[in-house]
């Protein structure tokens, strides 16, 4: 087992594809961190059931697609344990034990719970919606990590995981060390409509799409509405195309900005340059993705689950001993 400090990261497979916001906001950070830390990188399929329980038929396939995006972005299975949550049953056992010590009031106060409850499409509310943070606490604490890489806006969500760990330790003795948030540098990535890039807004550019699909999307992207003619002075702030330039065309960014402001560049040419920059930056990732066959992917996921299970089983031994179970 590695002597490096551990980190736990994960994403839900509610959609089969990760977008550039996921790539720049999370994946790039994980790829950087895997050299310094032992990363457990999890596709959290049970969490996807909180919104997909009526038709879970796509979840397994989605998991593979998300794992392919991880690998394409540079997650190295020799350094990182990449696995699917449901392949390591210890997550379920720790979730059950945590559910016995977590006060209901803590869960009912979670802002995202209230929000999800309002948007619920099914008639009756499943327990899983309320218990989501308990499963998340189990996902994290099972690996007794030093830290969890997280975007600034998600940092408060992890506080409840810490609270659950503290409560367990208070009741049964110190099993779970306190973990830290590792806040990544997240570039502002606007979606094609100028709002935050998100699969639910249908405004995303995906890692796994063709160069033509990316080009067609950027062609229709939101730009400064006051810049009507080519030589009108423009305002790059809030322009979706400028946001992409700022991540994928950094060396030319000052020129893009000054030409936009002065009216020396039109949006059509600007979008063309942006498309080339985005497609060039994604080329190696897309190529790598195509080279991973289904057999190799399954072998990577199995190896990752075996490694994760080895650590998780050890934690569960400590948990059962602390609770005097078994
Ligand atoms: S010139 Fe470029 S940066 Fe300026 S508004 Fe048009 S697309 Fe956006």
Coordinates of C-alpha atoms and ligand atoms in Angstrom, one line a residue:
X1 CA 0.0 0.0 0.0
X2 CA 1.3 3.5 -0.8
X3 CA 2.9 5.6 1.9
X4 CA 1.7 8.8 0.3
X5 CA -1.1 10.8 2.0
X6 CA -4.5 9.9 0.5
X7 CA -7.1 12.0 -1.3
X8 CA -10.6 11.1 -2.3
X9 CA -12.3 12.5 -5.3
X10 CA -15.5 11.6 -7.1
X11 CA -18.1 12.5 -9.7
X12 CA -21.7 11.3 -10.3
X13 CA -22.4 9.5 -13.6
X14 CA -25.8 11.1 -14.1
X15 CA -24.7 12.0 -17.6
X16 CA -22.4 9.9 -19.8
X17 CA -20.1 12.8 -20.6
X18 CA -17.9 15.3 -18.8
X19 CA -17.7 18.9 -20.1
X20 CA -15.0 21.4 -20.1
X21 CA -16.1 22.9 -16.8
X22 CA -15.5 19.5 -15.2
X23 CA -12.2 19.1 -17.0
X24 CA -10.8 22.5 -16.0
X25 CA -12.6 22.8 -12.6
X26 CA -11.8 19.3 -11.3
X27 CA -10.0 16.8 -13.5
X28 CA -6.9 18.9 -14.2
X29 CA -6.5 19.5 -10.5
X30 CA -6.8 15.7 -9.8
X31 CA -4.2 14.9 -12.5
X32 CA -1.8 17.4 -10.9
X33 CA -2.4 16.0 -7.4
X34 CA -1.9 12.4 -8.3
X35 CA 1.9 12.8 -8.4
X36 CA 2.1 14.1 -4.8
X37 CA -0.8 12.1 -3.2
X38 CA -2.3 8.7 -3.4
X39 CA -5.6 9.5 -5.1
X40 CA -8.7 7.3 -4.8
X41 CA -10.9 8.4 -7.7
X42 CA -14.4 7.2 -7.6
X43 CA -17.4 7.2 -10.0
X44 CA -20.2 7.5 -7.5
X45 CA -23.0 5.4 -9.2
X46 CA -25.1 4.9 -6.0
X47 CA -25.4 8.7 -5.7
X48 CA -26.7 8.9 -9.2
X49 CA -29.7 6.7 -8.0
X50 CA -31.0 9.6 -6.0
X51 CA -32.2 11.1 -9.2
X52 CA -32.2 8.1 -11.6
X53 CA -33.8 5.4 -9.5
X54 CA -36.9 5.1 -11.7
X55 CA -34.7 4.2 -14.7
X56 CA -31.2 3.2 -13.6
X57 CA -30.5 1.3 -16.9
X58 CA -28.0 3.9 -18.1
X59 CA -25.9 4.3 -15.0
X60 CA -23.5 1.4 -15.6
X61 CA -22.7 2.6 -19.2
X62 CA -22.4 6.2 -17.9
X63 CA -19.9 5.1 -15.3
X64 CA -17.6 3.7 -18.1
X65 CA -17.9 6.9 -20.1
X66 CA -17.0 9.1 -17.1
X67 CA -14.1 6.8 -16.3
X68 CA -12.9 7.1 -19.9
X69 CA -13.0 10.9 -19.6
X70 CA -10.9 10.6 -16.3
X71 CA -8.3 8.5 -18.1
X72 CA -8.3 10.7 -21.2
X73 CA -7.7 13.7 -19.1
X74 CA -4.6 12.1 -17.6
X75 CA -5.7 10.1 -14.5
X76 CA -3.0 7.4 -14.4
X77 CA -4.2 4.0 -13.2
X78 CA -0.6 3.2 -12.1
X79 CA -0.7 6.0 -9.6
X80 CA -4.4 6.4 -8.9
X81 CA -7.1 3.9 -7.9
X82 CA -9.9 4.5 -10.3
X83 CA -13.1 2.6 -9.4
X84 CA -16.8 2.5 -9.4
X85 CA -18.4 3.1 -5.9
X86 CA -20.7 0.1 -6.0
X87 CA -17.8 -2.2 -6.7
X88 CA -16.6 -1.6 -3.2
X89 CA -19.4 -2.7 -0.9
X90 CA -17.7 -1.2 2.2
X91 CA -19.2 2.1 1.1
X92 CA -22.6 0.7 1.8
X93 CA -21.7 -0.8 5.2
X94 CA -20.2 2.4 6.5
X95 CA -23.1 4.4 5.1
X96 CA -25.4 2.1 7.2
X97 CA -23.4 2.5 10.4
X98 CA -23.1 6.3 9.9
X99 CA -26.9 6.5 9.3
X100 CA -27.3 5.2 12.9
X101 CA -25.4 8.0 14.4
X102 CA -26.4 11.0 12.2
X103 CA -29.1 13.2 13.7
X104 CA -32.0 13.6 11.3
X105 CA -32.0 17.4 11.9
X106 CA -28.5 17.7 10.4
X107 CA -29.8 16.2 7.1
X108 CA -33.0 18.2 6.9
X109 CA -31.1 21.4 7.2
X110 CA -28.8 20.8 4.2
X111 CA -29.7 23.5 1.6
X112 CA -29.2 21.2 -1.4
X113 CA -31.6 18.7 0.2
X114 CA -34.4 21.3 0.3
X115 CA -33.6 22.3 -3.3
X116 CA -33.6 18.7 -4.6
X117 CA -36.8 17.9 -2.7
X118 CA -38.6 20.8 -4.5
X119 CA -37.3 19.6 -7.9
X120 CA -38.3 16.0 -7.3
X121 CA -40.0 14.4 -10.3
X122 CA -41.3 11.3 -8.5
X123 CA -44.4 11.3 -6.3
X124 CA -42.8 10.1 -3.1
X125 CA -39.5 11.3 -1.7
X126 CA -37.0 8.5 -1.4
X127 CA -34.8 8.2 1.8
X128 CA -31.7 8.3 -0.5
X129 CA -32.3 12.0 -1.1
X130 CA -32.1 12.8 2.6
X131 CA -29.4 10.3 3.3
X132 CA -27.1 11.5 0.4
X133 CA -24.7 13.4 2.7
X134 CA -24.4 10.2 4.9
X135 CA -23.3 8.2 1.9
X136 CA -21.0 11.0 0.9
X137 CA -19.4 10.9 4.4
X138 CA -18.9 7.2 4.1
X139 CA -17.3 7.6 0.6
X140 CA -14.8 10.0 2.0
X141 CA -14.0 8.7 5.4
X142 CA -13.6 5.1 4.3
X143 CA -10.2 6.2 2.9
X144 CA -9.3 8.3 6.0
X145 CA -8.0 10.9 3.6
X146 CA -5.7 13.8 4.2
X147 CA -7.9 15.9 1.9
X148 CA -10.7 16.2 -0.6
X149 CA -10.1 18.2 -3.8
X150 CA -13.1 20.5 -4.2
X151 CA -14.3 23.7 -5.9
X152 CA -14.9 26.7 -3.6
X153 CA -18.7 26.5 -4.0
X154 CA -18.8 22.9 -2.9
X155 CA -16.6 23.3 0.2
X156 CA -19.5 23.8 2.6
X157 CA -21.1 20.5 1.5
X158 CA -18.1 18.7 3.0
X159 CA -18.6 20.1 6.5
X160 CA -21.3 17.6 7.2
X161 CA -19.0 14.7 6.4
X162 CA -16.6 16.1 9.0
X163 CA -19.4 16.5 11.5
X164 CA -20.4 12.8 11.0
X165 CA -16.8 11.7 11.4
X166 CA -16.5 13.8 14.6
X167 CA -19.7 12.3 16.0
X168 CA -18.5 8.8 15.3
X169 CA -15.1 9.5 17.0
X170 CA -16.9 11.1 20.0
X171 CA -19.1 8.0 20.5
X172 CA -16.7 5.2 19.8
X173 CA -13.1 6.5 19.8
X174 CA -10.8 8.1 17.3
X175 CA -11.1 6.3 14.0
X176 CA -11.4 9.1 11.5
X177 CA -8.9 11.9 11.2
X178 CA -10.1 15.3 10.2
X179 CA -9.6 15.9 6.4
X180 CA -8.9 19.3 4.7
X181 CA -10.5 20.8 1.6
X182 CA -8.0 21.1 -1.2
X183 CA -9.4 24.1 -3.1
X184 CA -8.4 24.0 -6.7
X185 CA -7.8 27.0 -8.9
X186 CA -11.0 27.0 -10.9
X187 CA -11.0 29.2 -14.0
X188 CA -14.3 30.9 -14.8
X189 CA -15.8 28.7 -17.5
X190 CA -18.9 30.1 -19.0
X191 CA -21.3 27.9 -21.0
X192 CA -22.3 28.7 -24.5
X193 CA -25.2 30.8 -23.3
X194 CA -23.1 32.9 -21.0
X195 CA -24.3 31.2 -17.8
X196 CA -22.1 28.8 -15.8
X197 CA -21.2 25.7 -17.9
X198 CA -23.5 22.9 -16.7
X199 CA -25.0 19.8 -18.2
X200 CA -28.4 20.8 -16.8
X201 CA -28.4 24.1 -18.7
X202 CA -27.5 22.3 -22.0
X203 CA -24.8 24.9 -22.7
X204 CA -21.7 22.7 -22.4
X205 CA -18.9 21.6 -24.7
X206 CA -18.0 18.0 -24.0
X207 CA -14.6 16.3 -23.8
X208 CA -16.0 13.4 -25.9
X209 CA -17.5 15.3 -28.9
X210 CA -16.1 15.8 -32.4
X211 CA -14.2 18.8 -33.5
X212 CA -17.1 19.6 -35.8
X213 CA -19.6 19.4 -33.0
X214 CA -17.4 21.8 -30.9
X215 CA -17.1 24.2 -33.9
X216 CA -20.9 24.2 -34.5
X217 CA -21.5 25.0 -30.8
X218 CA -19.0 27.8 -30.6
X219 CA -20.6 29.3 -33.8
X220 CA -23.9 29.8 -31.9
X221 CA -22.3 30.9 -28.6
X222 CA -23.5 34.0 -26.7
X223 CA -21.4 37.1 -27.4
X224 CA -21.7 40.8 -26.4
X225 CA -25.3 41.7 -27.6
X226 CA -24.2 45.3 -28.1
X227 CA -21.6 44.3 -30.7
X228 CA -23.8 44.1 -33.7
X229 CA -21.4 45.0 -36.6
X230 CA -17.9 43.6 -37.0
X231 CA -16.2 46.9 -36.1
X232 CA -18.5 47.9 -33.2
X233 CA -16.4 48.1 -29.9
X234 CA -17.3 45.1 -27.7
X235 CA -17.3 44.1 -24.1
X236 CA -15.5 40.7 -23.6
X237 CA -16.7 40.3 -20.0
X238 CA -19.6 38.0 -20.0
X239 CA -19.0 36.8 -23.6
X240 CA -18.9 33.0 -23.7
X241 CA -16.3 33.0 -26.4
X242 CA -14.0 35.2 -24.5
X243 CA -14.3 32.9 -21.5
X244 CA -13.1 30.0 -23.7
X245 CA -10.2 32.2 -25.0
X246 CA -9.2 32.9 -21.4
X247 CA -8.6 29.2 -20.8
X248 CA -7.6 27.8 -24.1
X249 CA -5.9 30.8 -25.9
X250 CA -4.0 32.4 -23.0
X251 CA -1.0 33.7 -25.0
X252 CA -3.3 35.7 -27.3
X253 CA -5.7 36.8 -24.7
X254 CA -4.5 40.4 -24.4
X255 CA -4.8 40.8 -28.2
X256 CA -8.3 39.2 -28.2
X257 CA -9.4 41.6 -25.5
X258 CA -7.9 44.8 -26.9
X259 CA -9.2 44.0 -30.5
X260 CA -12.6 43.2 -29.1
X261 CA -12.8 46.5 -27.2
X262 CA -11.5 48.6 -30.0
X263 CA -13.7 47.0 -32.6
X264 CA -10.7 45.7 -34.6
X265 CA -12.1 42.2 -34.5
X266 CA -15.4 40.8 -35.4
X267 CA -17.2 38.0 -33.5
X268 CA -17.2 35.6 -36.5
X269 CA -13.4 35.6 -36.8
X270 CA -13.1 35.6 -33.0
X271 CA -15.2 32.5 -32.8
X272 CA -13.1 30.8 -35.5
X273 CA -9.9 31.4 -33.6
X274 CA -11.5 30.2 -30.4
X275 CA -12.7 27.0 -32.0
X276 CA -9.2 26.2 -33.2
X277 CA -7.7 26.9 -29.8
X278 CA -10.3 24.7 -28.0
X279 CA -10.0 21.8 -30.5
X280 CA -6.2 22.0 -30.4
X281 CA -6.2 21.9 -26.6
X282 CA -8.5 18.9 -26.6
X283 CA -6.9 17.0 -29.4
X284 CA -4.5 14.8 -27.2
X285 CA -7.3 14.1 -24.7
X286 CA -9.7 13.1 -27.4
X287 CA -7.1 10.9 -29.1
X288 CA -6.2 9.2 -25.8
X289 CA -9.9 8.5 -25.1
X290 CA -10.3 6.7 -28.4
X291 CA -7.3 4.5 -27.8
X292 CA -8.7 2.9 -24.6
X293 CA -10.6 -0.3 -25.5
X294 CA -13.4 -1.7 -23.4
X295 CA -11.3 -4.7 -22.1
X296 CA -8.5 -2.4 -20.8
X297 CA -11.1 -0.1 -19.1
X298 CA -12.6 -3.0 -17.3
X299 CA -9.2 -4.2 -16.1
X300 CA -8.4 -0.7 -14.9
X301 CA -11.7 -0.5 -13.0
X302 CA -11.2 -3.9 -11.4
X303 CA -7.6 -3.1 -10.3
X304 CA -8.8 0.2 -8.9
X305 CA -11.7 -1.5 -7.0
X306 CA -9.3 -4.1 -5.6
X307 CA -6.9 -1.5 -4.3
X308 CA -9.8 0.6 -2.9
X309 CA -11.3 -2.4 -1.2
X310 CA -8.0 -3.4 0.4
X311 CA -7.9 0.0 2.2
X312 CA -11.6 0.2 2.8
X313 CA -11.7 -3.3 4.4
X314 CA -9.0 -2.2 6.9
X315 CA -11.0 0.9 7.9
X316 CA -14.1 -1.3 8.4
X317 CA -12.2 -3.6 10.7
X318 CA -11.3 -0.6 12.8
X319 CA -14.9 0.7 12.7
X320 CA -16.4 -2.6 13.8
X321 CA -13.8 -3.0 16.5
X322 CA -14.5 0.6 17.8
X323 CA -18.2 -0.2 17.8
X324 CA -17.6 -3.6 19.4
X325 CA -19.5 -5.3 16.5
X326 CA -19.1 -8.7 15.1
Ligands
LIG1 S1 -15.1 39.9 -30.5 FE1 -14.8 37.9 -29.5 S2 -14.6 38.5 -27.3 FE2 -15.6 40.2 -28.4 S3 -17.8 40.0 -28.1 FE3 -17.2 39.1 -30.1 S4 -16.8 36.9 -29.6 FE4 -16.8 38.0 -27.7

